[in-house]
Each structure stands twice: as C-alpha cells, then as structure tokens.
Amino acid sequence: MNAQISINAQQRGLSTPNEPSLRPVPNGNPLQLVTTQGQVQIHTSTFRGSFSIVLSEALRSAGLGSNVLVSQFLKGGVNQGPNGAINLCGRLEWLRPAIETCLPEQSLAEDLSFKKKYEEKAIKELWEFCKKRLIEKNLDKIVLDEIGMAISLGFIEENDLISMINNRPSSTDIILTGPSIPPKVMEMADQITELRCN
C-alpha cells in the first residue's frame, strides 16, 4: 500500500517524507545462454567401491535428459561387450566387457595364458567403443569405471586416456573411478573425490 502511495505521489510531483523515491531500472543487456563446459571428475579410493555414488549421479543425469554412457572395464560376469549394452531411463547405456568374471586387482601367474589375452581383447573392444561414442559427440556424460586399474594392469594405455580427455567434446563430462588413477590424469581433473576407509 505504501509503495502505491509513493508511486502516485511521484507521478503528481509530490514527495512523502522518509520514503525513497522509486526510479526505473535502466535496461541492461539481455541474459544470454552460455555453452556448458564439461568437467573431468575423479572418484578414487584405496579400495574398490566408489561406483555406487557415480552410478546414482549417472542415473540422475539420464533421468533429467542427458545422454550417459557407463563403462565398467573390470566387471564381467554378464558377457555383455559393446553390442550387449543395458539401457536404463532411455538415455543411459551401461556396458561391461564380454568376460565371464570380474577381474582381480592383480594378475595371477596363471592368468598369463589364453584367458588373459581374451580378457585383454574384451577390455580393448570396450575401450575402443567408448572412444568412438565420445567422438560421435552425442554424449553428455561418460563414466569410465576402474579405468586406473585397467591402465595399471596393462589393458589400456595412460597416454590414450589423456588423449581422449584432451580431445573430448567441450561440453562432455568425463567421470573416472577406482584406485590407481595415474598422477598425470589426476592433474587434469576439475574435481577429485577421495573415499577413505577409517
């Protein structure tokens, strides 16, 4: 009510005591949309187990309309491979390598056989698929689960991951998880989350 009286008084050239005069706000530049800038996020720990946090973030993003690819490099057991993806929320593609079991943190001596070569081939197929999907520029977010361990076990080259990060579309988020993330990759991160076990 007082604001209306003050406006009416201003229009008639009158001023009321102790009331600030209202002045029109000058026209500024209109708001403009800014292109999104993708981030490199790392979820790391000394133990395996950060995936549930990342999966919930990926599901949330897909549910809100983002195109998301989740790739678990050392988790097998479902014989998926690049052609057997599970689709969730209509926009989340979830992949595992075409191997029969989950891989351990360290290679055993007996794994230096045909089985090891088969696992390596399956993981490299998954890696090449991820790179191809990223180049196609239709992903908003890509999750590379246990990528550090895949590098330390010799399945993926560190420089190949660095090249992928550097050459990704600028709006795409990359999330890396697991222990053993190489120091050079850590330096590239916009955000690092470390899980600790007390």
Coordinates of C-alpha atoms in Angstrom, one line a residue:
M1 CA 0.0 0.0 0.0
N2 CA 2.8 2.5 0.9
A3 CA 4.6 1.7 -2.4
Q4 CA 1.4 2.5 -4.3
I5 CA 1.0 5.8 -2.4
S6 CA 4.7 6.6 -3.1
I7 CA 4.3 5.9 -6.8
N8 CA 1.2 8.0 -7.0
A9 CA 2.9 10.8 -5.1
Q10 CA 5.8 10.7 -7.5
Q11 CA 3.6 10.8 -10.5
R12 CA 1.9 14.0 -9.2
G13 CA 5.3 15.5 -8.3
L14 CA 4.8 15.2 -4.6
S15 CA 7.2 13.6 -2.2
T16 CA 6.4 11.9 1.0
P17 CA 8.7 12.2 4.0
N18 CA 11.1 9.3 4.8
E19 CA 10.1 7.5 1.6
P20 CA 12.8 6.9 -1.0
S21 CA 11.8 7.8 -4.5
L22 CA 11.4 4.9 -6.9
R23 CA 13.3 5.2 -10.1
P24 CA 13.0 2.9 -13.1
V25 CA 15.8 0.3 -13.5
P26 CA 17.8 1.1 -16.6
N27 CA 17.7 -1.5 -19.4
G28 CA 20.7 -3.8 -19.4
N29 CA 22.0 -6.3 -21.8
P30 CA 19.6 -9.3 -22.1
L31 CA 20.6 -12.6 -20.5
Q32 CA 22.4 -14.9 -22.8
L33 CA 22.7 -18.7 -22.7
V34 CA 26.3 -19.9 -22.1
T35 CA 27.5 -23.1 -23.6
T36 CA 28.1 -25.8 -21.0
Q37 CA 31.7 -26.7 -20.1
G38 CA 32.3 -30.3 -19.4
Q39 CA 34.3 -31.4 -16.4
V40 CA 36.8 -34.1 -15.6
Q41 CA 35.8 -35.7 -12.3
I42 CA 37.7 -38.4 -10.5
H43 CA 36.3 -40.6 -7.7
T44 CA 39.2 -42.5 -6.2
S45 CA 40.0 -44.6 -3.1
T46 CA 42.5 -47.1 -1.9
F47 CA 39.8 -49.8 -2.2
R48 CA 37.2 -50.7 -4.9
G49 CA 33.8 -49.3 -4.1
S50 CA 33.2 -45.8 -5.3
F51 CA 30.9 -46.9 -8.2
S52 CA 27.6 -46.7 -6.4
I53 CA 28.0 -42.9 -5.9
V54 CA 28.8 -42.4 -9.5
L55 CA 26.0 -44.7 -10.7
S56 CA 23.4 -42.7 -8.8
E57 CA 24.8 -39.5 -10.4
A58 CA 24.7 -41.1 -13.9
L59 CA 21.1 -42.3 -13.4
R60 CA 20.0 -38.8 -12.2
S61 CA 21.6 -37.2 -15.2
A62 CA 19.9 -39.7 -17.6
G63 CA 16.6 -39.2 -15.8
L64 CA 16.9 -35.4 -16.4
G65 CA 17.5 -35.9 -20.1
S66 CA 21.3 -36.3 -20.5
N67 CA 22.8 -39.0 -22.7
V68 CA 25.1 -41.1 -20.5
L69 CA 27.5 -44.0 -21.1
V70 CA 28.7 -46.1 -18.2
S71 CA 31.5 -48.5 -18.9
Q72 CA 32.8 -50.9 -16.2
F73 CA 36.2 -52.1 -17.5
L74 CA 37.0 -54.8 -14.9
K75 CA 33.5 -56.0 -14.1
G76 CA 32.4 -59.0 -16.1
G77 CA 30.1 -61.9 -15.4
V78 CA 27.3 -60.9 -17.7
N79 CA 29.1 -61.3 -21.1
Q80 CA 27.9 -58.0 -22.5
G81 CA 30.5 -56.5 -24.7
P82 CA 29.9 -53.4 -26.8
N83 CA 26.9 -55.0 -28.6
G84 CA 25.1 -56.1 -25.4
A85 CA 24.5 -52.8 -23.5
I86 CA 21.8 -52.4 -20.9
N87 CA 19.7 -49.3 -21.4
L88 CA 18.2 -47.5 -18.4
C89 CA 16.0 -44.4 -18.3
G90 CA 16.0 -44.4 -22.1
R91 CA 19.3 -42.4 -22.1
L92 CA 21.8 -44.4 -20.0
E93 CA 23.8 -47.1 -21.8
W94 CA 25.6 -49.4 -19.4
L95 CA 28.4 -51.7 -20.6
R96 CA 30.7 -54.4 -19.3
P97 CA 33.3 -56.4 -21.2
A98 CA 32.4 -59.7 -22.7
I99 CA 34.2 -61.7 -20.0
E100 CA 32.9 -64.3 -17.6
T101 CA 34.1 -62.9 -14.3
C102 CA 35.2 -59.7 -12.6
L103 CA 39.0 -59.2 -12.8
P104 CA 41.1 -59.1 -9.6
E105 CA 43.3 -56.1 -8.7
Q106 CA 46.4 -58.1 -9.5
S107 CA 47.1 -60.5 -12.3
L108 CA 48.0 -64.0 -11.1
A109 CA 50.8 -66.0 -12.8
E110 CA 48.4 -68.5 -14.3
D111 CA 46.4 -65.6 -15.9
L112 CA 49.3 -65.1 -18.4
S113 CA 47.6 -67.5 -20.7
F114 CA 44.9 -67.6 -23.4
K115 CA 42.4 -66.4 -20.8
K116 CA 44.4 -63.2 -20.1
K117 CA 44.6 -62.5 -23.9
Y118 CA 40.8 -63.0 -24.2
E119 CA 40.2 -60.6 -21.3
E120 CA 42.6 -58.0 -22.8
K121 CA 40.8 -58.2 -26.1
A122 CA 37.4 -57.8 -24.5
I123 CA 38.5 -54.8 -22.5
K124 CA 40.2 -53.1 -25.5
E125 CA 37.0 -53.6 -27.5
L126 CA 35.1 -51.8 -24.8
W127 CA 37.7 -49.0 -24.7
E128 CA 37.5 -48.5 -28.5
F129 CA 33.7 -48.4 -28.3
C130 CA 33.9 -45.7 -25.6
K131 CA 36.3 -43.6 -27.7
K132 CA 34.1 -43.9 -30.7
R133 CA 31.0 -42.9 -28.8
L134 CA 32.8 -39.9 -27.4
I135 CA 33.9 -38.8 -30.9
E136 CA 30.3 -39.0 -32.2
K137 CA 29.6 -36.0 -29.9
N138 CA 26.2 -37.2 -28.7
L139 CA 27.2 -38.0 -25.0
D140 CA 26.7 -35.5 -22.2
K141 CA 28.5 -37.7 -19.6
I142 CA 30.8 -40.8 -19.8
V143 CA 31.7 -42.8 -16.8
L144 CA 34.9 -44.9 -17.0
D145 CA 34.8 -47.2 -14.0
E146 CA 38.1 -48.7 -12.7
I147 CA 40.0 -47.1 -15.6
G148 CA 43.0 -46.6 -13.4
M149 CA 43.3 -50.2 -12.6
A150 CA 42.7 -51.1 -16.3
I151 CA 45.8 -48.9 -17.0
S152 CA 47.9 -50.4 -14.2
L153 CA 47.1 -53.9 -15.3
G154 CA 48.2 -53.1 -18.9
F155 CA 44.8 -53.2 -20.6
I156 CA 44.7 -49.5 -21.6
E157 CA 47.5 -47.0 -22.3
E158 CA 47.7 -44.0 -20.0
N159 CA 48.5 -41.7 -22.9
D160 CA 45.4 -43.0 -24.8
L161 CA 43.3 -41.9 -21.8
I162 CA 45.0 -38.5 -21.7
S163 CA 44.4 -38.1 -25.4
M164 CA 40.7 -39.0 -25.0
I165 CA 40.3 -36.4 -22.2
N166 CA 42.0 -33.7 -24.3
N167 CA 40.0 -34.4 -27.4
R168 CA 36.6 -34.9 -26.0
P169 CA 33.7 -32.5 -26.9
S170 CA 34.0 -29.5 -24.7
S171 CA 30.5 -30.0 -23.2
T172 CA 31.0 -33.6 -22.2
D173 CA 31.7 -34.6 -18.6
I174 CA 34.1 -37.5 -18.0
I175 CA 34.0 -39.3 -14.7
L176 CA 36.9 -41.7 -13.8
T177 CA 36.6 -44.1 -10.9
G178 CA 38.6 -46.5 -8.9
P179 CA 42.1 -46.8 -7.3
S180 CA 45.4 -46.3 -9.2
I181 CA 44.4 -43.2 -11.2
P182 CA 47.7 -42.0 -12.8
P183 CA 49.2 -38.8 -11.4
K184 CA 49.2 -37.1 -14.9
V185 CA 45.4 -37.8 -15.2
M186 CA 44.8 -36.5 -11.6
E187 CA 46.4 -33.2 -12.7
M188 CA 43.8 -32.9 -15.4
A189 CA 40.8 -33.2 -13.0
D190 CA 38.4 -30.3 -12.3
Q191 CA 37.2 -32.2 -9.2
I192 CA 38.7 -35.1 -7.2
T193 CA 36.6 -37.0 -4.6
E194 CA 38.6 -39.4 -2.4
L195 CA 36.8 -42.1 -0.4
R196 CA 38.6 -43.1 2.8
C197 CA 38.1 -46.2 5.0
N198 CA 38.8 -45.5 8.7

